[in-house]
């Protein structure tokens, strides 16, 4: 018998006491929004959703039409339910308060509405990443400062990958579960529970075109992988780089691997390319919940105290032993 996302969440609430009903509602609504984004992604050129929107986001990146569509779908789906106090997104400069005409809830939702934007027009997997925090107790109203909580404070995190299948991957702190979208039923169906990332791997994911800009420990690690059987690692490594964090992380959850978007010398004042609060934190927690690890080369990503909403971070995540090795190389070179 198949288990729907709704039933999974009800059981997490009722039997396991992991989530309050408000959070369950929130996750259902996010899943519904992802279903609708999946629909738009599927239509592609037929729906007029491909191409550039000719605008820029707060990070100076040119927005694609789908970046904006996905952002609007998530806001419209979530603003009226009464479960949220505010939202934050890669595609919005500042936080979005739930309008006064709707009841205010206790949760804060952060998202990267469309991850892997450079893959939209070429028909390669993309996704949506989300993170849920609780609004700090006792704060009247909501401000950006309320969002600045470490990843360890997340109460739910997930992503939805729009690939050959649409799959929603979720954690509420009780391991990682995967749900595949059944388009005939219109519902997400549980297809894998207790996802585990193998501790060892022979596969790495990094954008090799940045090699000349890398820091010594990253260069050392990749050099050793490239030496293969004849080198210190004594085994051959394979490489993958999809340029959608969602798709790269999904592969790692499925068969292991290490993903890196490290700090590099191109823009030395930026800690990295990926964003802490709606990319690295949710993905880091999912990976940890699946037995993997996530660091910035120096410490656990989930322990970083954010200073800004759109803060960037160096990311190394995936198979535990490999992440520990890269992190050790950073410590040794410090
Ligand atoms: P986004 O599309 O949300 O801006 O994120 C893209 C990110 C991430 O998904 C991916 O791992 C990385 O950018 C790819 O960057 P490069 O093009 O530099 O390889
Ligand atoms: Mn992204
Ligand atoms: Mn994005």
CSV table of C-alpha atoms and ligand atoms in Angstrom, one decimal:
chain,number,residue,atom,x,y,z
A,1,UNK,CA,0.0,0.0,0.0
A,2,UNK,CA,1.4,3.4,-0.9
A,3,UNK,CA,1.8,6.1,1.7
A,4,UNK,CA,1.1,9.7,0.7
A,5,UNK,CA,3.0,12.7,1.9
A,6,UNK,CA,-0.2,13.7,3.8
A,7,UNK,CA,-0.2,10.4,5.7
A,8,UNK,CA,3.5,10.5,6.4
A,9,UNK,CA,3.1,13.9,7.9
A,10,UNK,CA,0.1,12.9,9.9
A,11,UNK,CA,2.1,10.0,11.3
A,12,UNK,CA,5.0,12.3,12.1
A,13,UNK,CA,2.6,14.5,14.0
A,14,UNK,CA,0.4,11.8,15.7
A,15,UNK,CA,2.5,8.8,16.3
A,16,UNK,CA,5.9,10.3,16.6
A,17,UNK,CA,5.1,13.7,18.0
A,18,UNK,CA,7.7,15.3,15.8
A,19,UNK,CA,5.7,18.1,14.2
A,20,UNK,CA,2.8,20.3,15.4
A,21,UNK,CA,-0.2,20.5,13.1
A,22,UNK,CA,0.8,24.0,12.0
A,23,UNK,CA,4.1,22.7,10.6
A,24,UNK,CA,2.3,19.9,8.9
A,25,UNK,CA,0.0,22.3,7.2
A,26,UNK,CA,3.0,24.4,6.2
A,27,UNK,CA,4.8,21.5,4.6
A,28,UNK,CA,1.7,20.4,2.7
A,29,UNK,CA,1.4,23.9,1.3
A,30,UNK,CA,5.1,24.0,0.3
A,31,UNK,CA,4.6,20.6,-1.4
A,32,UNK,CA,1.6,21.9,-3.3
A,33,UNK,CA,3.6,24.9,-4.5
A,34,UNK,CA,6.3,22.6,-5.7
A,35,UNK,CA,3.7,20.6,-7.6
A,36,UNK,CA,2.6,23.7,-9.4
A,37,UNK,CA,6.2,24.7,-10.1
A,38,UNK,CA,6.8,21.2,-11.5
A,39,UNK,CA,3.8,21.7,-13.8
A,40,UNK,CA,5.3,25.0,-15.1
A,41,UNK,CA,8.7,23.5,-15.6
A,42,UNK,CA,7.2,20.6,-17.5
A,43,UNK,CA,5.4,22.9,-19.9
A,44,UNK,CA,8.7,24.6,-20.8
A,45,UNK,CA,8.5,26.5,-24.1
A,46,UNK,CA,4.8,25.6,-24.5
A,47,UNK,CA,4.0,27.5,-21.3
A,48,UNK,CA,6.2,30.5,-22.3
A,49,UNK,CA,8.3,30.0,-19.1
A,50,UNK,CA,11.8,29.7,-20.6
A,51,UNK,CA,14.3,32.5,-21.0
A,52,UNK,CA,15.4,35.6,-19.2
A,53,UNK,CA,13.2,38.0,-17.2
A,54,UNK,CA,15.7,40.8,-18.0
A,55,UNK,CA,15.9,41.8,-14.3
A,56,UNK,CA,18.4,41.3,-11.5
A,57,UNK,CA,18.1,40.0,-8.0
A,58,UNK,CA,19.7,41.4,-4.9
A,59,UNK,CA,22.9,39.4,-5.6
A,60,UNK,CA,23.3,40.9,-9.0
A,61,UNK,CA,22.3,37.8,-10.9
A,62,UNK,CA,20.1,38.0,-14.0
A,63,UNK,CA,16.7,36.5,-13.2
A,64,UNK,CA,15.1,33.9,-15.4
A,65,UNK,CA,11.4,33.9,-15.9
A,66,UNK,CA,11.1,30.7,-13.9
A,67,UNK,CA,13.0,32.2,-11.0
A,68,UNK,CA,10.3,34.8,-10.7
A,69,UNK,CA,7.4,32.5,-11.4
A,70,UNK,CA,8.6,30.0,-8.8
A,71,UNK,CA,9.0,32.8,-6.2
A,72,UNK,CA,5.5,34.0,-6.8
A,73,UNK,CA,4.0,30.5,-6.6
A,74,UNK,CA,5.6,29.9,-3.2
A,75,UNK,CA,4.5,33.3,-1.8
A,76,UNK,CA,0.9,33.0,-3.1
A,77,UNK,CA,0.6,29.5,-1.8
A,78,UNK,CA,2.0,30.3,1.7
A,79,UNK,CA,0.8,33.8,2.6
A,80,UNK,CA,-2.8,33.0,3.5
A,81,UNK,CA,-2.7,29.8,5.5
A,82,UNK,CA,-2.0,31.3,8.9
A,83,UNK,CA,1.0,29.2,9.6
A,84,UNK,CA,3.7,31.7,8.7
A,85,UNK,CA,4.9,35.0,10.1
A,86,UNK,CA,7.2,35.9,7.1
A,87,UNK,CA,9.2,34.5,4.2
A,88,UNK,CA,12.6,35.1,2.7
A,89,UNK,CA,13.9,34.2,-0.7
A,90,UNK,CA,16.9,34.3,-3.0
A,91,UNK,CA,14.8,36.4,-5.3
A,92,UNK,CA,13.7,39.1,-2.8
A,93,UNK,CA,16.0,41.7,-1.4
A,94,UNK,CA,14.3,41.8,2.0
A,95,UNK,CA,11.9,39.6,4.0
A,96,UNK,CA,8.3,39.3,2.9
A,97,UNK,CA,5.8,39.8,5.8
A,98,UNK,CA,2.5,38.0,5.7
A,99,UNK,CA,0.0,40.7,4.8
A,100,UNK,CA,-2.2,42.1,7.6
A,101,UNK,CA,-5.4,40.7,6.1
A,102,UNK,CA,-4.2,37.1,7.0
A,103,UNK,CA,-3.5,35.6,10.4
A,104,UNK,CA,0.1,35.4,11.5
A,105,UNK,CA,1.7,32.1,12.4
A,106,UNK,CA,4.8,31.1,14.3
A,107,UNK,CA,7.0,29.9,11.5
A,108,UNK,CA,9.5,31.5,9.1
A,109,UNK,CA,10.0,30.0,5.6
A,110,UNK,CA,13.1,30.5,3.5
A,111,UNK,CA,13.6,29.3,0.0
A,112,UNK,CA,15.6,29.2,-3.2
A,113,UNK,CA,12.6,29.1,-5.5
A,114,UNK,CA,14.5,27.8,-8.5
A,115,UNK,CA,17.9,26.3,-8.0
A,116,UNK,CA,20.1,25.6,-11.0
A,117,UNK,CA,18.7,28.5,-13.1
A,118,UNK,CA,21.4,28.0,-15.8
A,119,UNK,CA,19.9,24.6,-16.5
A,120,UNK,CA,16.3,25.8,-17.1
A,121,UNK,CA,16.7,26.5,-20.8
A,122,UNK,CA,18.7,23.4,-21.5
A,123,UNK,CA,16.2,21.0,-20.1
A,124,UNK,CA,18.4,19.7,-17.3
A,125,UNK,CA,17.3,19.0,-13.7
A,126,UNK,CA,16.5,22.0,-11.5
A,127,UNK,CA,14.8,22.3,-8.1
A,128,UNK,CA,13.4,24.2,-5.2
A,129,UNK,CA,15.1,24.3,-1.8
A,130,UNK,CA,13.4,25.3,1.5
A,131,UNK,CA,14.1,25.8,5.2
A,132,UNK,CA,11.7,26.3,8.1
A,133,UNK,CA,12.6,28.1,11.3
A,134,UNK,CA,10.5,29.1,14.3
A,135,UNK,CA,10.0,32.8,14.9
A,136,UNK,CA,11.9,33.6,18.1
A,137,UNK,CA,9.7,33.7,21.1
A,138,UNK,CA,8.7,37.0,22.6
A,139,UNK,CA,9.5,39.1,19.5
A,140,UNK,CA,6.8,41.4,18.5
A,141,UNK,CA,6.3,41.7,14.7
A,142,UNK,CA,8.9,40.2,12.5
A,143,UNK,CA,12.3,41.5,11.4
A,144,UNK,CA,15.2,40.3,9.4
A,145,UNK,CA,17.0,39.6,12.7
A,146,UNK,CA,14.5,36.9,13.5
A,147,UNK,CA,15.7,34.9,10.5
A,148,UNK,CA,19.3,35.0,11.6
A,149,UNK,CA,19.4,31.7,13.3
A,150,UNK,CA,21.9,28.9,12.8
A,151,UNK,CA,21.0,25.9,10.6
A,152,UNK,CA,20.8,23.7,13.7
A,153,UNK,CA,17.6,25.6,14.7
A,154,UNK,CA,15.7,24.4,11.6
A,155,UNK,CA,12.5,22.5,12.3
A,156,UNK,CA,12.1,21.2,8.7
A,157,UNK,CA,14.1,21.4,5.5
A,158,UNK,CA,13.7,19.9,2.1
A,159,UNK,CA,14.0,20.3,-1.6
A,160,UNK,CA,12.0,19.3,-4.7
A,161,UNK,CA,13.9,18.2,-7.8
A,162,UNK,CA,12.3,18.6,-11.2
A,163,UNK,CA,14.0,16.0,-13.2
A,164,UNK,CA,12.9,12.9,-15.1
A,165,UNK,CA,10.8,12.4,-12.0
A,166,UNK,CA,9.6,15.1,-9.6
A,167,UNK,CA,10.8,14.1,-6.2
A,168,UNK,CA,10.3,15.8,-2.8
A,169,UNK,CA,13.0,15.2,-0.2
A,170,UNK,CA,12.2,16.1,3.4
A,171,UNK,CA,13.5,16.0,6.9
A,172,UNK,CA,11.8,17.1,10.1
A,173,UNK,CA,14.7,15.7,12.2
A,174,UNK,CA,13.7,12.1,11.9
A,175,UNK,CA,15.9,11.0,9.0
A,176,UNK,CA,15.3,11.7,5.4
A,177,UNK,CA,12.3,10.6,3.3
A,178,UNK,CA,11.7,10.8,-0.4
A,179,UNK,CA,8.3,11.2,-2.2
A,180,UNK,CA,7.8,10.8,-5.9
A,181,UNK,CA,5.1,12.9,-7.6
A,182,UNK,CA,2.4,10.6,-9.0
A,183,UNK,CA,0.9,12.8,-11.7
A,184,UNK,CA,-2.1,10.6,-12.2
A,185,UNK,CA,-3.1,10.9,-8.5
A,186,UNK,CA,-1.7,14.4,-8.2
A,187,UNK,CA,0.0,13.4,-4.9
A,188,UNK,CA,3.5,12.8,-3.5
A,189,UNK,CA,4.0,9.2,-2.6
A,190,UNK,CA,6.6,7.9,-0.2
A,191,UNK,CA,9.2,6.0,-2.2
A,192,UNK,CA,12.2,5.9,0.2
A,193,UNK,CA,12.6,6.2,3.9
A,194,UNK,CA,15.6,6.4,6.1
A,195,UNK,CA,17.9,7.5,3.2
A,196,UNK,CA,21.6,6.8,4.1
A,197,UNK,CA,24.6,8.3,2.3
A,198,UNK,CA,27.5,5.7,2.2
A,199,UNK,CA,30.4,7.0,4.3
A,200,UNK,CA,33.0,6.4,1.5
A,201,UNK,CA,32.8,7.3,-2.1
A,202,UNK,CA,34.7,7.3,-5.4
A,203,UNK,CA,32.8,10.3,-6.9
A,204,UNK,CA,33.4,14.0,-6.4
A,205,UNK,CA,31.4,17.1,-7.7
A,206,UNK,CA,33.2,20.4,-8.1
A,207,UNK,CA,33.4,23.0,-10.9
A,208,UNK,CA,36.9,22.2,-12.2
A,209,UNK,CA,37.0,25.3,-14.3
A,210,UNK,CA,37.8,27.2,-11.1
A,211,UNK,CA,40.8,25.0,-10.3
A,212,UNK,CA,43.3,27.8,-10.7
A,213,UNK,CA,41.5,29.9,-8.1
A,214,UNK,CA,41.2,27.2,-5.4
A,215,UNK,CA,42.8,27.3,-2.0
A,216,UNK,CA,45.6,24.7,-1.2
A,217,UNK,CA,43.5,22.2,0.8
A,218,UNK,CA,40.9,21.9,-2.0
A,219,UNK,CA,43.6,21.6,-4.6
A,220,UNK,CA,45.4,18.9,-2.6
A,221,UNK,CA,42.2,16.9,-2.2
A,222,UNK,CA,41.2,17.0,-5.8
A,223,UNK,CA,44.8,16.3,-7.0
A,224,UNK,CA,44.8,13.2,-4.8
A,225,UNK,CA,41.5,12.0,-6.3
A,226,UNK,CA,42.9,12.6,-9.8
A,227,UNK,CA,46.0,10.5,-9.1
A,228,UNK,CA,43.6,7.5,-9.0
A,229,UNK,CA,44.8,4.0,-8.2
A,230,UNK,CA,48.5,5.0,-8.5
A,231,UNK,CA,48.2,7.8,-6.0
A,232,UNK,CA,47.8,8.1,-2.2
A,233,UNK,CA,44.1,7.3,-2.3
A,234,UNK,CA,44.7,4.0,-4.1
A,235,UNK,CA,41.5,4.1,-6.1
A,236,UNK,CA,40.1,5.8,-9.2
A,237,UNK,CA,37.6,8.6,-8.8
A,238,UNK,CA,34.8,9.7,-11.1
A,239,UNK,CA,33.5,13.2,-11.5
A,240,UNK,CA,30.0,14.8,-11.9
A,241,UNK,CA,29.0,18.4,-12.0
A,242,UNK,CA,25.4,19.2,-12.9
A,243,UNK,CA,25.5,22.9,-11.9
A,244,UNK,CA,22.2,22.5,-9.9
A,245,UNK,CA,23.0,22.0,-6.3
A,246,UNK,CA,19.7,20.2,-5.9
A,247,UNK,CA,20.6,17.6,-8.6
A,248,UNK,CA,24.1,17.1,-7.3
A,249,UNK,CA,22.9,16.6,-3.7
A,250,UNK,CA,20.2,14.3,-4.9
A,251,UNK,CA,22.8,12.1,-6.6
A,252,UNK,CA,24.8,12.1,-3.4
A,253,UNK,CA,21.8,11.1,-1.3
A,254,UNK,CA,21.1,8.3,-3.8
A,255,UNK,CA,24.6,6.8,-4.2
A,256,UNK,CA,27.1,8.8,-2.2
A,257,UNK,CA,29.7,11.3,-3.2
A,258,UNK,CA,31.2,14.6,-2.1
A,259,UNK,CA,30.0,18.0,-3.3
A,260,UNK,CA,32.1,21.2,-3.0
A,261,UNK,CA,31.6,24.8,-3.8
A,262,UNK,CA,34.5,26.1,-1.8
A,263,UNK,CA,35.7,29.7,-1.2
A,264,UNK,CA,38.1,30.7,-4.0
A,265,UNK,CA,40.4,33.5,-5.0
A,266,UNK,CA,38.1,35.0,-7.7
A,267,UNK,CA,36.3,37.1,-5.1
A,268,UNK,CA,38.4,36.7,-2.0
A,269,UNK,CA,36.0,38.8,0.2
A,270,UNK,CA,33.1,36.6,-0.5
A,271,UNK,CA,33.0,33.5,1.8
A,272,UNK,CA,31.8,31.4,-1.2
A,273,UNK,CA,29.1,31.3,-3.9
A,274,UNK,CA,26.3,29.4,-2.3
A,275,UNK,CA,23.9,31.0,0.1
A,276,UNK,CA,23.9,29.9,3.8
A,277,UNK,CA,20.3,30.3,4.8
A,278,UNK,CA,18.4,28.8,1.9
A,279,UNK,CA,20.9,26.6,0.2
A,280,UNK,CA,23.7,25.3,2.5
A,281,UNK,CA,21.6,25.1,5.7
A,282,UNK,CA,18.7,23.0,4.4
A,283,UNK,CA,21.0,20.8,2.3
A,284,UNK,CA,23.5,20.5,5.1
A,285,UNK,CA,20.8,19.3,7.5
A,286,UNK,CA,19.3,16.8,5.0
A,287,UNK,CA,22.8,15.4,4.4
A,288,UNK,CA,23.5,15.1,8.1
A,289,UNK,CA,20.1,13.4,8.7
A,290,UNK,CA,21.2,10.9,6.0
A,291,UNK,CA,24.4,10.1,7.9
A,292,UNK,CA,26.7,12.5,5.9
A,293,UNK,CA,28.5,15.6,6.9
A,294,UNK,CA,28.5,19.3,5.8
A,295,UNK,CA,31.3,21.8,6.7
A,296,UNK,CA,32.7,25.1,5.3
A,297,UNK,CA,36.2,23.5,5.6
A,298,UNK,CA,36.6,24.7,9.2
A,299,UNK,CA,33.5,23.7,11.0
A,300,UNK,CA,29.9,22.4,10.8
A,301,UNK,CA,27.8,24.6,8.5
A,302,UNK,CA,24.8,24.2,10.8
A,303,UNK,CA,26.7,25.9,13.6
A,304,UNK,CA,27.4,29.1,11.7
A,305,UNK,CA,25.6,32.1,13.2
A,306,UNK,CA,24.4,34.1,10.2
A,307,UNK,CA,25.0,37.8,10.1
A,308,UNK,CA,23.0,38.5,6.9
A,309,UNK,CA,20.0,37.1,5.1
A,310,UNK,CA,21.8,36.6,1.8
A,311,UNK,CA,25.1,35.5,3.4
A,312,UNK,CA,27.3,33.2,1.3
A,313,UNK,CA,29.3,30.3,2.6
A,314,UNK,CA,31.9,27.8,1.4
A,315,UNK,CA,30.3,24.3,1.1
A,316,UNK,CA,31.7,20.8,1.4
A,317,UNK,CA,29.1,18.1,1.9
A,318,UNK,CA,28.3,14.5,1.3
A,319,UNK,CA,29.9,11.1,2.3
A,320,UNK,CA,31.2,11.5,5.8
A,321,UNK,CA,34.8,10.2,5.5
A,322,UNK,CA,35.5,12.4,2.4
A,323,UNK,CA,34.0,15.5,4.0
A,324,UNK,CA,36.1,14.8,7.1
A,325,UNK,CA,39.2,14.4,5.0
A,326,UNK,CA,38.7,17.7,3.1
A,327,UNK,CA,38.0,19.5,6.4
A,328,UNK,CA,41.2,17.9,7.9
A,329,UNK,CA,43.2,19.2,5.0
A,330,UNK,CA,41.9,22.7,5.8
A,331,UNK,CA,43.0,22.3,9.4
A,332,UNK,CA,46.4,21.0,8.4
A,333,UNK,CA,47.1,24.0,6.1
A,334,UNK,CA,45.9,26.6,8.6
B,1,LIG,P1,20.9,29.4,-8.4
B,1,LIG,O1,20.4,28.9,-9.7
B,1,LIG,O2,19.8,29.3,-7.3
B,1,LIG,O3,21.5,30.7,-8.4
B,1,LIG,O4,22.0,28.4,-7.8
B,1,LIG,C1,23.0,27.9,-8.7
B,1,LIG,C2,24.1,27.4,-7.8
B,1,LIG,C3,24.0,25.9,-7.5
B,1,LIG,O5,22.8,25.3,-7.7
B,1,LIG,C4,25.1,25.3,-8.3
B,1,LIG,O6,25.7,24.2,-7.6
B,1,LIG,C5,26.0,26.4,-8.7
B,1,LIG,O7,25.3,27.6,-8.6
B,1,LIG,C6,26.6,26.3,-10.0
B,1,LIG,O8,27.6,27.3,-10.2
B,1,LIG,P2,28.6,27.3,-11.4
B,1,LIG,O9,27.8,27.7,-12.6
B,1,LIG,O10,29.6,28.4,-11.0
B,1,LIG,O11,29.2,26.0,-11.6
B,2,LIG,MN1,20.5,28.0,-5.8
B,3,LIG,MN1,17.8,30.1,-7.3
